[in-house]
Amino acid sequence: GSLATDQQNVSLINFIFWLKYIPGDLFKAKKLASDVNAIMDLLMKFVDEKKRHVENSNEVCNLIDAYILERNKKVEAGIETYLDDKNLLKIMLDLFGAGTETTNTTIYWCILYVLNYPEVQEKAYQEIKNKIGTSRAPTIQDKCQLTYLNAVIHETQRMASIVPLSVTHVCSEDTTLQGYTVPKGTYILPSLDSVLHDKATWGEDAMSFKPERFIDDNGK
């Protein structure tokens, strides 16, 4: 949660450059850099272990193994490559940030919402009970059967809006958007939050937790 929040704060600095000159660490840029460096150090230890594993067996078990093997092939052939440790760490950090941090935060919010909307919790429970029973945990193979539970997850992500601001972009050429002129070189900070809570899109009850909005007339 804190890592995702700090990333959003730093995104403001990328958009409004002069904010970085404010004394102290108001936008948590220094804290984020320290946290990222600590994660990178931890990941590097894991990479070193994987290097030894690949050297000893040449067995590919995951993306990291495949990356290291491909890099080794290019190096041995004298081919210049960007498949170095730095880029591997960046890929791993992306997977951690997008696949771990956001998933954890989504689960936290989902628990909060179903606690505040017990009728939603009961519907999700009954669907799981009726579709797969209570003798085992759901698996990914059950996903297509759990329509309401999937809707709960989608509505959680919409309502919680755990990444309210998207990555800063730069306009590559002069353009117009809904009558506004956007010059080349303009920094653009998309607001996902405004879309996810837009009453014109979701209706007057946009700020209510309503999984049914993700289920069509056919119950899908």
Coordinates of N, CA and C in Angstrom, one line a residue:
G1 N 0.8 -1.2 0.0 CA 0.0 0.0 0.0 C 0.8 1.3 0.0
S2 N 1.8 1.3 0.9 CA 2.7 2.5 1.0 C 3.5 2.8 -0.2
L3 N 4.0 1.7 -0.8 CA 4.8 1.8 -2.0 C 4.0 2.4 -3.2
A4 N 2.8 1.9 -3.3 CA 1.9 2.4 -4.4 C 1.6 3.9 -4.2
T5 N 1.3 4.2 -2.9 CA 1.0 5.6 -2.6 C 2.2 6.5 -2.8
D6 N 3.4 6.1 -2.4 CA 4.6 6.9 -2.7 C 4.9 7.1 -4.2
Q7 N 4.6 6.1 -5.0 CA 4.7 6.2 -6.4 C 3.8 7.3 -7.0
Q8 N 2.6 7.3 -6.5 CA 1.7 8.4 -6.9 C 2.2 9.8 -6.5
N9 N 2.7 9.9 -5.3 CA 3.3 11.2 -4.9 C 4.4 11.6 -5.8
V10 N 5.3 10.7 -6.1 CA 6.5 11.0 -7.0 C 6.0 11.3 -8.4
S11 N 4.9 10.7 -8.8 CA 4.4 11.0 -10.2 C 4.0 12.5 -10.3
L12 N 3.6 13.1 -9.2 CA 3.3 14.5 -9.2 C 4.6 15.3 -9.5
I13 N 5.7 14.9 -8.9 CA 7.0 15.6 -9.1 C 7.4 15.5 -10.6
N14 N 7.1 14.3 -11.2 CA 7.4 14.2 -12.6 C 6.6 15.1 -13.5
F15 N 5.5 15.5 -13.0 CA 4.6 16.3 -13.8 C 4.8 17.8 -13.4
I16 N 5.0 18.1 -12.2 CA 5.3 19.5 -11.7 C 6.7 19.5 -11.2
F17 N 7.6 19.8 -12.1 CA 9.1 19.6 -11.8 C 9.5 20.4 -10.5
W18 N 9.1 21.6 -10.4 CA 9.6 22.5 -9.3 C 9.3 21.9 -7.9
L19 N 8.4 21.0 -7.8 CA 8.0 20.4 -6.5 C 9.2 19.7 -5.9
K20 N 10.2 19.2 -6.7 CA 11.3 18.5 -6.2 C 12.3 19.4 -5.4
Y21 N 12.1 20.7 -5.6 CA 13.0 21.6 -4.9 C 12.5 22.0 -3.5
I22 N 11.3 21.6 -3.1 CA 10.8 21.8 -1.8 C 11.6 21.1 -0.8
P23 N 12.1 21.8 0.3 CA 13.0 21.1 1.3 C 12.3 19.9 1.9
G24 N 13.1 19.0 2.4 CA 12.5 17.8 3.1 C 12.1 16.7 2.1
D25 N 11.2 15.9 2.5 CA 10.8 14.8 1.6 C 9.2 14.8 1.6
L26 N 8.6 15.9 1.3 CA 7.2 16.1 1.4 C 6.5 15.0 0.5
F27 N 7.0 14.8 -0.7 CA 6.3 13.9 -1.6 C 6.9 12.4 -1.6
K28 N 7.7 12.2 -0.6 CA 8.3 10.8 -0.3 C 9.2 10.3 -1.4
A29 N 9.8 11.2 -2.2 CA 10.6 10.7 -3.3 C 11.9 10.0 -2.8
K30 N 12.5 10.6 -1.7 CA 13.7 10.0 -1.1 C 13.3 8.6 -0.5
K31 N 12.2 8.6 0.2 CA 11.7 7.3 0.8 C 11.5 6.3 -0.2
L32 N 10.9 6.7 -1.3 CA 10.6 5.7 -2.4 C 11.9 5.2 -3.0
A33 N 12.9 6.1 -3.2 CA 14.2 5.7 -3.8 C 14.9 4.7 -2.8
S34 N 14.8 5.0 -1.5 CA 15.4 4.1 -0.6 C 14.7 2.7 -0.5
D35 N 13.4 2.7 -0.6 CA 12.6 1.5 -0.6 C 12.9 0.7 -1.9
V36 N 13.0 1.3 -3.0 CA 13.3 0.7 -4.3 C 14.7 0.1 -4.3
N37 N 15.6 0.8 -3.7 CA 17.0 0.3 -3.7 C 17.1 -0.9 -2.8
A38 N 16.4 -0.9 -1.7 CA 16.3 -2.1 -0.8 C 15.8 -3.3 -1.5
I39 N 14.7 -3.1 -2.3 CA 14.1 -4.2 -3.0 C 15.0 -4.7 -4.1
M40 N 15.7 -3.8 -4.8 CA 16.6 -4.1 -5.8 C 17.8 -5.0 -5.3
D41 N 18.3 -4.6 -4.1 CA 19.4 -5.4 -3.4 C 18.9 -6.8 -3.1
L42 N 17.6 -6.9 -2.7 CA 17.1 -8.2 -2.4 C 16.9 -9.1 -3.6
L43 N 16.4 -8.4 -4.7 CA 16.2 -9.1 -6.0 C 17.5 -9.5 -6.6
M44 N 18.6 -8.7 -6.4 CA 19.9 -9.1 -6.9 C 20.4 -10.3 -6.3
K45 N 20.2 -10.5 -5.0 CA 20.6 -11.8 -4.4 C 19.9 -13.0 -5.0
F46 N 18.7 -12.8 -5.3 CA 17.9 -13.8 -6.0 C 18.4 -14.1 -7.4
V47 N 18.8 -13.1 -8.1 CA 19.3 -13.2 -9.4 C 20.6 -14.0 -9.4
D48 N 21.5 -13.7 -8.4 CA 22.8 -14.4 -8.3 C 22.5 -15.9 -8.1
E49 N 21.5 -16.2 -7.3 CA 21.2 -17.6 -7.0 C 20.7 -18.3 -8.3
K50 N 19.9 -17.6 -9.1 CA 19.4 -18.1 -10.3 C 20.5 -18.3 -11.4
K51 N 21.5 -17.4 -11.4 CA 22.7 -17.5 -12.3 C 23.4 -18.8 -12.0
R52 N 23.6 -19.1 -10.7 CA 24.3 -20.4 -10.3 C 23.4 -21.6 -10.7
H53 N 22.1 -21.5 -10.6 CA 21.2 -22.5 -11.0 C 21.3 -22.8 -12.5
V54 N 21.3 -21.8 -13.3 CA 21.3 -21.9 -14.7 C 22.7 -22.5 -15.2
E55 N 23.8 -22.0 -14.5 CA 25.1 -22.5 -14.9 C 25.2 -24.0 -14.6
N56 N 24.6 -24.4 -13.6 CA 24.7 -25.8 -13.1 C 23.8 -26.8 -13.9
S57 N 22.6 -26.3 -14.4 CA 21.7 -27.2 -15.0 C 21.2 -26.8 -16.4
N58 N 21.3 -25.5 -16.7 CA 20.7 -25.0 -18.0 C 19.2 -25.3 -18.1
E59 N 18.5 -25.5 -16.9 CA 17.1 -25.8 -16.9 C 16.3 -24.5 -16.8
V60 N 15.3 -24.4 -17.6 CA 14.4 -23.2 -17.6 C 13.2 -23.5 -16.8
C61 N 13.1 -22.8 -15.7 CA 11.9 -23.0 -14.8 C 11.0 -21.8 -14.9
N62 N 11.5 -20.6 -15.2 CA 10.7 -19.4 -15.2 C 11.3 -18.3 -16.1
L63 N 10.7 -17.1 -16.1 CA 11.2 -16.0 -16.9 C 12.6 -15.7 -16.7
I64 N 13.0 -15.7 -15.4 CA 14.4 -15.3 -15.1 C 15.4 -16.2 -15.6
D65 N 15.1 -17.5 -15.5 CA 16.0 -18.5 -16.1 C 16.2 -18.3 -17.6
A66 N 15.0 -18.1 -18.3 CA 15.1 -17.9 -19.8 C 15.8 -16.6 -20.1
Y67 N 15.7 -15.6 -19.3 CA 16.4 -14.3 -19.6 C 17.9 -14.5 -19.5
I68 N 18.3 -15.2 -18.4 CA 19.8 -15.4 -18.1 C 20.4 -16.3 -19.2
L69 N 19.6 -17.4 -19.6 CA 20.1 -18.3 -20.6 C 20.3 -17.5 -22.0
E70 N 19.3 -16.7 -22.3 CA 19.4 -16.0 -23.6 C 20.5 -15.0 -23.6
R71 N 20.7 -14.3 -22.4 CA 21.8 -13.3 -22.3 C 23.1 -14.0 -22.4
N72 N 23.3 -15.2 -21.8 CA 24.5 -15.9 -21.9 C 24.8 -16.3 -23.3
K73 N 23.8 -16.8 -24.1 CA 24.0 -17.1 -25.5 C 24.5 -16.0 -26.3
K74 N 24.0 -14.8 -26.1 CA 24.4 -13.6 -26.8 C 25.8 -13.2 -26.5
V75 N 26.1 -13.3 -25.2 CA 27.4 -12.9 -24.7 C 28.5 -13.8 -25.3
E76 N 28.2 -15.1 -25.2 CA 29.1 -16.1 -25.8 C 29.3 -16.0 -27.3
A77 N 28.3 -15.5 -28.0 CA 28.4 -15.3 -29.4 C 28.9 -13.9 -29.8
G78 N 29.2 -13.1 -28.8 CA 29.8 -11.8 -29.0 C 28.8 -10.8 -29.6
I79 N 27.5 -11.1 -29.3 CA 26.4 -10.2 -29.8 C 26.1 -9.2 -28.7
E80 N 26.0 -7.9 -29.1 CA 25.7 -6.9 -28.1 C 24.2 -7.0 -27.7
T81 N 24.0 -6.9 -26.4 CA 22.6 -7.1 -25.9 C 22.3 -6.2 -24.8
Y82 N 21.0 -5.9 -24.7 CA 20.5 -5.1 -23.5 C 20.0 -6.1 -22.4
L83 N 20.2 -7.3 -22.5 CA 19.8 -8.3 -21.5 C 20.8 -8.4 -20.4
D84 N 21.0 -7.3 -19.7 CA 21.9 -7.2 -18.6 C 21.2 -7.3 -17.3
D85 N 21.9 -7.3 -16.2 CA 21.3 -7.4 -14.8 C 20.4 -6.3 -14.5
K86 N 20.8 -5.1 -15.0 CA 20.0 -3.9 -14.6 C 18.6 -4.0 -15.2
N87 N 18.5 -4.4 -16.5 CA 17.2 -4.5 -17.1 C 16.4 -5.7 -16.5
L88 N 17.1 -6.7 -16.1 CA 16.4 -7.9 -15.5 C 15.8 -7.4 -14.2
L89 N 16.6 -6.7 -13.4 CA 16.0 -6.2 -12.1 C 14.8 -5.2 -12.3
K90 N 14.9 -4.4 -13.4 CA 13.8 -3.5 -13.7 C 12.5 -4.4 -14.0
I91 N 12.7 -5.4 -14.8 CA 11.5 -6.3 -15.1 C 11.0 -6.9 -13.9
M92 N 11.8 -7.4 -13.0 CA 11.4 -8.0 -11.8 C 10.7 -7.0 -10.9
L93 N 11.2 -5.8 -10.8 CA 10.6 -4.8 -10.0 C 9.2 -4.4 -10.6
D94 N 9.0 -4.4 -11.9 CA 7.7 -4.2 -12.5 C 6.8 -5.3 -12.1
L95 N 7.2 -6.5 -12.2 CA 6.4 -7.6 -11.8 C 6.0 -7.6 -10.4
F96 N 6.9 -7.2 -9.5 CA 6.6 -7.1 -8.1 C 5.6 -6.0 -7.8
G97 N 5.8 -4.8 -8.4 CA 5.0 -3.6 -8.2 C 3.6 -3.8 -8.8
A98 N 3.5 -4.4 -10.0 CA 2.2 -4.5 -10.7 C 1.5 -5.8 -10.3
G99 N 2.3 -6.8 -9.9 CA 1.7 -8.1 -9.6 C 1.5 -8.5 -8.2
T100 N 2.2 -7.8 -7.3 CA 2.2 -8.1 -5.9 C 1.6 -7.0 -5.0
E101 N 2.2 -5.8 -5.1 CA 1.7 -4.7 -4.4 C 0.2 -4.4 -4.7
T102 N -0.1 -4.3 -5.9 CA -1.5 -4.0 -6.3 C -2.5 -5.1 -5.9
T103 N -2.0 -6.3 -6.0 CA -2.9 -7.5 -5.7 C -3.2 -7.4 -4.2
N104 N -2.2 -7.2 -3.4 CA -2.4 -7.1 -1.9 C -3.4 -6.0 -1.6
T105 N -3.1 -4.9 -2.2 CA -4.0 -3.7 -1.8 C -5.4 -3.9 -2.3
T106 N -5.6 -4.6 -3.4 CA -7.0 -4.9 -3.9 C -7.7 -5.8 -2.9
I107 N -6.9 -6.8 -2.4 CA -7.5 -7.7 -1.4 C -7.9 -7.0 -0.1
Y108 N -7.1 -6.1 0.3 CA -7.4 -5.3 1.5 C -8.7 -4.5 1.3
W109 N -8.8 -3.9 0.2 CA -10.0 -3.1 -0.1 C -11.2 -4.0 -0.2
C110 N -11.1 -5.1 -0.9 CA -12.2 -6.1 -1.1 C -12.7 -6.5 0.3
I111 N -11.9 -6.8 1.2 CA -12.3 -7.2 2.6 C -13.1 -6.1 3.2
L112 N -12.6 -4.9 3.1 CA -13.2 -3.7 3.7 C -14.6 -3.5 3.1
Y113 N -14.7 -3.6 1.8 CA -16.0 -3.4 1.1 C -17.1 -4.5 1.5
V114 N -16.6 -5.8 1.5 CA -17.6 -6.8 1.8 C -18.0 -6.8 3.3
L115 N -17.1 -6.2 4.2 CA -17.5 -6.0 5.6 C -18.6 -5.0 5.7
N116 N -18.5 -3.9 4.8 CA -19.5 -2.9 4.9 C -20.7 -3.1 4.0
Y117 N -20.6 -4.1 3.2 CA -21.8 -4.6 2.4 C -22.0 -6.1 2.6
P118 N -22.6 -6.4 3.7 CA -22.7 -7.9 4.1 C -23.6 -8.6 3.0
E119 N -24.5 -7.9 2.4 CA -25.3 -8.6 1.4 C -24.5 -9.1 0.2
V120 N -23.5 -8.3 -0.1 CA -22.5 -8.7 -1.2 C -21.7 -9.9 -0.8
Q121 N -21.3 -9.8 0.5 CA -20.5 -11.0 1.0 C -21.3 -12.3 1.0
E122 N -22.6 -12.2 1.3 CA -23.4 -13.4 1.3 C -23.6 -13.9 -0.1
K123 N -23.8 -13.0 -1.0 CA -24.0 -13.5 -2.4 C -22.8 -14.2 -3.0
A124 N -21.6 -13.6 -2.7 CA -20.4 -14.2 -3.1 C -20.2 -15.6 -2.5
Y125 N -20.5 -15.7 -1.2 CA -20.3 -16.9 -0.5 C -21.3 -18.0 -1.0
Q126 N -22.5 -17.6 -1.3 CA -23.5 -18.6 -1.8 C -23.1 -19.0 -3.2
E127 N -22.5 -18.1 -4.0 CA -22.1 -18.6 -5.4 C -21.0 -19.6 -5.3
I128 N -20.0 -19.3 -4.4 CA -18.9 -20.3 -4.2 C -19.4 -21.6 -3.7
K129 N -20.3 -21.5 -2.7 CA -20.9 -22.7 -2.1 C -21.7 -23.5 -3.2
N130 N -22.4 -22.9 -4.0 CA -23.3 -23.6 -5.0 C -22.5 -24.1 -6.2
K131 N -21.5 -23.3 -6.6 CA -20.7 -23.7 -7.8 C -19.6 -24.7 -7.6
I132 N -18.9 -24.6 -6.4 CA -17.7 -25.5 -6.2 C -17.7 -26.2 -4.9
G133 N -18.7 -25.8 -4.0 CA -18.8 -26.4 -2.7 C -17.8 -25.8 -1.7
T134 N -17.8 -26.4 -0.5 CA -17.0 -25.8 0.6 C -15.9 -26.8 1.0
S135 N -15.6 -27.8 0.3 CA -14.6 -28.8 0.7 C -13.2 -28.4 0.2
R136 N -13.2 -27.4 -0.7 CA -11.9 -27.0 -1.3 C -11.9 -25.5 -1.6
A137 N -10.7 -25.0 -1.8 CA -10.6 -23.6 -2.1 C -10.8 -23.4 -3.6
P138 N -11.3 -22.2 -4.1 CA -11.4 -22.0 -5.5 C -10.1 -22.0 -6.2
T139 N -10.0 -22.4 -7.5 CA -8.8 -22.4 -8.3 C -9.1 -21.5 -9.5
I140 N -8.0 -21.2 -10.3 CA -8.2 -20.4 -11.4 C -9.1 -21.0 -12.5
Q141 N -9.2 -22.4 -12.4 CA -10.1 -23.1 -13.4 C -11.6 -22.8 -13.0
D142 N -11.9 -22.4 -11.8 CA -13.2 -22.1 -11.4 C -13.7 -20.7 -11.8
K143 N -12.8 -19.9 -12.3 CA -13.1 -18.5 -12.5 C -14.3 -18.2 -13.4
C144 N -14.4 -19.0 -14.5 CA -15.5 -18.7 -15.4 C -16.9 -19.1 -14.8
Q145 N -16.9 -19.8 -13.7 CA -18.2 -20.2 -13.0 C -18.6 -19.2 -12.0
L146 N -17.6 -18.4 -11.5 CA -17.8 -17.5 -10.4 C -18.1 -16.1 -10.9
T147 N -19.2 -15.9 -11.6 CA -19.5 -14.6 -12.2 C -19.6 -13.5 -11.2
Y148 N -20.4 -13.7 -10.1 CA -20.6 -12.7 -9.1 C -19.3 -12.3 -8.4
L149 N -18.5 -13.3 -8.1 CA -17.2 -13.1 -7.4 C -16.3 -12.2 -8.3
N150 N -16.3 -12.5 -9.6 CA -15.5 -11.7 -10.5 C -16.0 -10.3 -10.5
A151 N -17.3 -10.1 -10.5 CA -17.9 -8.8 -10.5 C -17.5 -8.0 -9.2
V152 N -17.4 -8.8 -8.1 CA -17.0 -8.1 -6.8 C -15.6 -7.6 -6.9
I153 N -14.7 -8.4 -7.6 CA -13.3 -8.0 -7.8 C -13.2 -6.8 -8.6
H154 N -14.0 -6.8 -9.8 CA -14.0 -5.6 -10.7 C -14.5 -4.4 -10.0
E155 N -15.6 -4.5 -9.2 CA -16.1 -3.4 -8.5 C -15.2 -2.9 -7.4
T156 N -14.5 -3.8 -6.8 CA -13.4 -3.4 -5.8 C -12.4 -2.5 -6.5
Q157 N -11.9 -2.9 -7.6 CA -10.9 -2.2 -8.3 C -11.4 -0.9 -8.8
R158 N -12.6 -0.8 -9.2 CA -13.2 0.5 -9.6 C -13.4 1.4 -8.5
M159 N -14.0 1.0 -7.4 CA -14.3 1.8 -6.3 C -13.0 2.3 -5.5
A160 N -12.1 1.3 -5.3 CA -10.9 1.6 -4.5 C -9.9 2.5 -5.3
S161 N -9.9 2.3 -6.6 CA -9.0 3.1 -7.5 C -7.6 3.2 -6.9
I162 N -7.0 2.0 -6.7 CA -5.7 2.0 -6.0 C -4.6 2.6 -6.7
V163 N -4.7 2.9 -8.0 CA -3.8 3.6 -8.8 C -4.5 4.8 -9.4
P164 N -4.8 5.9 -8.6 CA -5.7 6.9 -9.2 C -5.0 7.7 -10.3
L165 N -3.7 7.8 -10.3 CA -3.0 8.5 -11.4 C -2.2 7.5 -12.2
S166 N -2.4 7.6 -13.6 CA -1.6 6.7 -14.4 C -0.2 7.3 -14.6
V167 N 0.7 6.6 -15.3 CA 2.0 7.0 -15.6 C 2.1 8.3 -16.4
T168 N 2.9 9.2 -16.1 CA 3.1 10.4 -16.8 C 3.5 10.1 -18.3
H169 N 2.8 10.8 -19.2 CA 3.1 10.6 -20.6 C 3.5 12.0 -21.2
V170 N 4.2 12.0 -22.3 CA 4.6 13.2 -23.1 C 4.0 13.1 -24.4
C171 N 3.3 14.2 -24.8 CA 2.7 14.3 -26.1 C 3.7 14.4 -27.2
S172 N 3.7 13.4 -28.2 CA 4.8 13.3 -29.2 C 4.6 14.2 -30.4
E173 N 3.4 14.8 -30.5 CA 3.1 15.7 -31.6 C 1.9 16.6 -31.2
D174 N 1.8 17.8 -31.9 CA 0.7 18.6 -31.7 C -0.6 17.9 -32.0
T175 N -1.6 18.1 -31.1 CA -2.9 17.4 -31.3 C -4.0 18.2 -30.6
T176 N -5.2 17.7 -30.8 CA -6.4 18.3 -30.1 C -7.2 17.2 -29.5
L177 N -7.8 17.6 -28.4 CA -8.7 16.6 -27.6 C -9.9 17.3 -27.1
Q178 N -11.0 17.0 -27.7 CA -12.3 17.6 -27.3 C -12.2 19.1 -27.4
G179 N -11.6 19.6 -28.4 CA -11.6 21.1 -28.6 C -10.4 21.8 -28.0
Y180 N -9.6 21.0 -27.2 CA -8.5 21.6 -26.5 C -7.2 21.3 -27.3
T181 N -6.3 22.3 -27.5 CA -5.1 22.1 -28.2 C -4.0 21.6 -27.2
V182 N -3.4 20.5 -27.6 CA -2.3 19.9 -26.7 C -1.0 19.9 -27.5
P183 N -0.1 20.9 -27.2 CA 1.1 21.0 -28.0 C 2.1 19.9 -27.8
K184 N 2.9 19.7 -28.7 CA 3.9 18.6 -28.6 C 4.8 19.0 -27.4
G185 N 5.2 17.9 -26.7 CA 6.1 18.1 -25.5 C 5.3 18.3 -24.2
T186 N 4.0 18.4 -24.3 CA 3.1 18.6 -23.1 C 3.2 17.3 -22.3
Y187 N 3.4 17.5 -21.0 CA 3.3 16.4 -20.0 C 1.9 16.1 -19.6
I188 N 1.5 14.9 -19.7 CA 0.1 14.5 -19.5 C 0.0 13.5 -18.3
L189 N -0.8 13.8 -17.3 CA -0.9 12.9 -16.2 C -2.4 12.4 -16.1
P190 N -2.7 11.2 -16.7 CA -4.1 10.8 -16.8 C -4.6 10.5 -15.4
S191 N -5.8 10.9 -15.2 CA -6.5 10.7 -13.9 C -7.5 9.5 -14.1
L192 N -7.1 8.3 -13.7 CA -7.9 7.1 -13.8 C -9.1 7.2 -12.8
D193 N -8.8 7.9 -11.6 CA -9.8 8.0 -10.6 C -11.1 8.7 -11.1
S194 N -10.9 9.8 -11.9 CA -12.0 10.5 -12.4 C -12.9 9.7 -13.4
V195 N -12.3 8.8 -14.1 CA -13.0 7.9 -15.0 C -13.8 6.8 -14.2
L196 N -13.1 6.2 -13.2 CA -13.7 5.1 -12.5 C -14.9 5.6 -11.6
H197 N -14.9 6.9 -11.3 CA -16.0 7.4 -10.4 C -16.9 8.4 -11.2
D198 N -16.9 8.4 -12.5 CA -17.6 9.3 -13.3 C -19.1 8.9 -13.4
K199 N -20.0 9.7 -12.9 CA -21.4 9.4 -12.9 C -22.0 9.3 -14.3
A200 N -21.4 10.0 -15.2 CA -21.9 9.9 -16.6 C -21.7 8.5 -17.2
T201 N -20.7 7.8 -16.6 CA -20.4 6.4 -17.1 C -21.0 5.4 -16.2
W202 N -21.0 5.6 -14.9 CA -21.5 4.6 -14.0 C -22.8 4.8 -13.4
G203 N -23.4 6.0 -13.6 CA -24.7 6.3 -13.1 C -24.6 7.1 -11.8
E204 N -25.7 7.6 -11.3 CA -25.8 8.4 -10.1 C -25.3 7.6 -8.8
D205 N -25.3 6.3 -8.9 CA -24.8 5.5 -7.8 C -23.4 5.1 -7.9
A206 N -22.6 5.9 -8.6 CA -21.2 5.6 -8.9 C -20.4 5.4 -7.7
M207 N -20.7 6.0 -6.6 CA -20.0 5.9 -5.4 C -20.5 4.8 -4.4
S208 N -21.4 4.0 -4.9 CA -21.9 2.9 -4.2 C -21.3 1.6 -4.7
F209 N -21.0 0.6 -3.8 CA -20.4 -0.6 -4.1 C -21.5 -1.5 -4.7
K210 N -21.5 -1.7 -6.0 CA -22.5 -2.5 -6.7 C -21.9 -3.4 -7.7
P211 N -21.6 -4.6 -7.4 CA -20.9 -5.6 -8.3 C -21.8 -5.9 -9.5
E212 N -23.2 -5.7 -9.3 CA -24.1 -6.1 -10.4 C -23.8 -5.2 -11.7
R213 N -23.2 -4.1 -11.5 CA -23.0 -3.3 -12.7 C -22.0 -3.9 -13.7
F214 N -21.3 -5.0 -13.3 CA -20.4 -5.7 -14.1 C -21.0 -7.0 -14.7
I215 N -22.3 -7.2 -14.4 CA -22.9 -8.4 -14.9 C -24.0 -8.0 -15.9
D216 N -24.0 -8.6 -17.1 CA -24.9 -8.2 -18.1 C -26.3 -8.9 -18.0
D217 N -27.2 -8.6 -18.9 CA -28.5 -9.1 -18.8 C -28.6 -10.6 -18.9
N218 N -27.5 -11.2 -19.5 CA -27.5 -12.7 -19.6 C -26.8 -13.3 -18.4
G219 N -26.5 -12.5 -17.4 CA -25.9 -13.0 -16.2 C -24.4 -13.4 -16.3
K220 N -23.8 -12.8 -17.3 CA -22.4 -13.0 -17.5 C -21.5 -11.7 -17.2

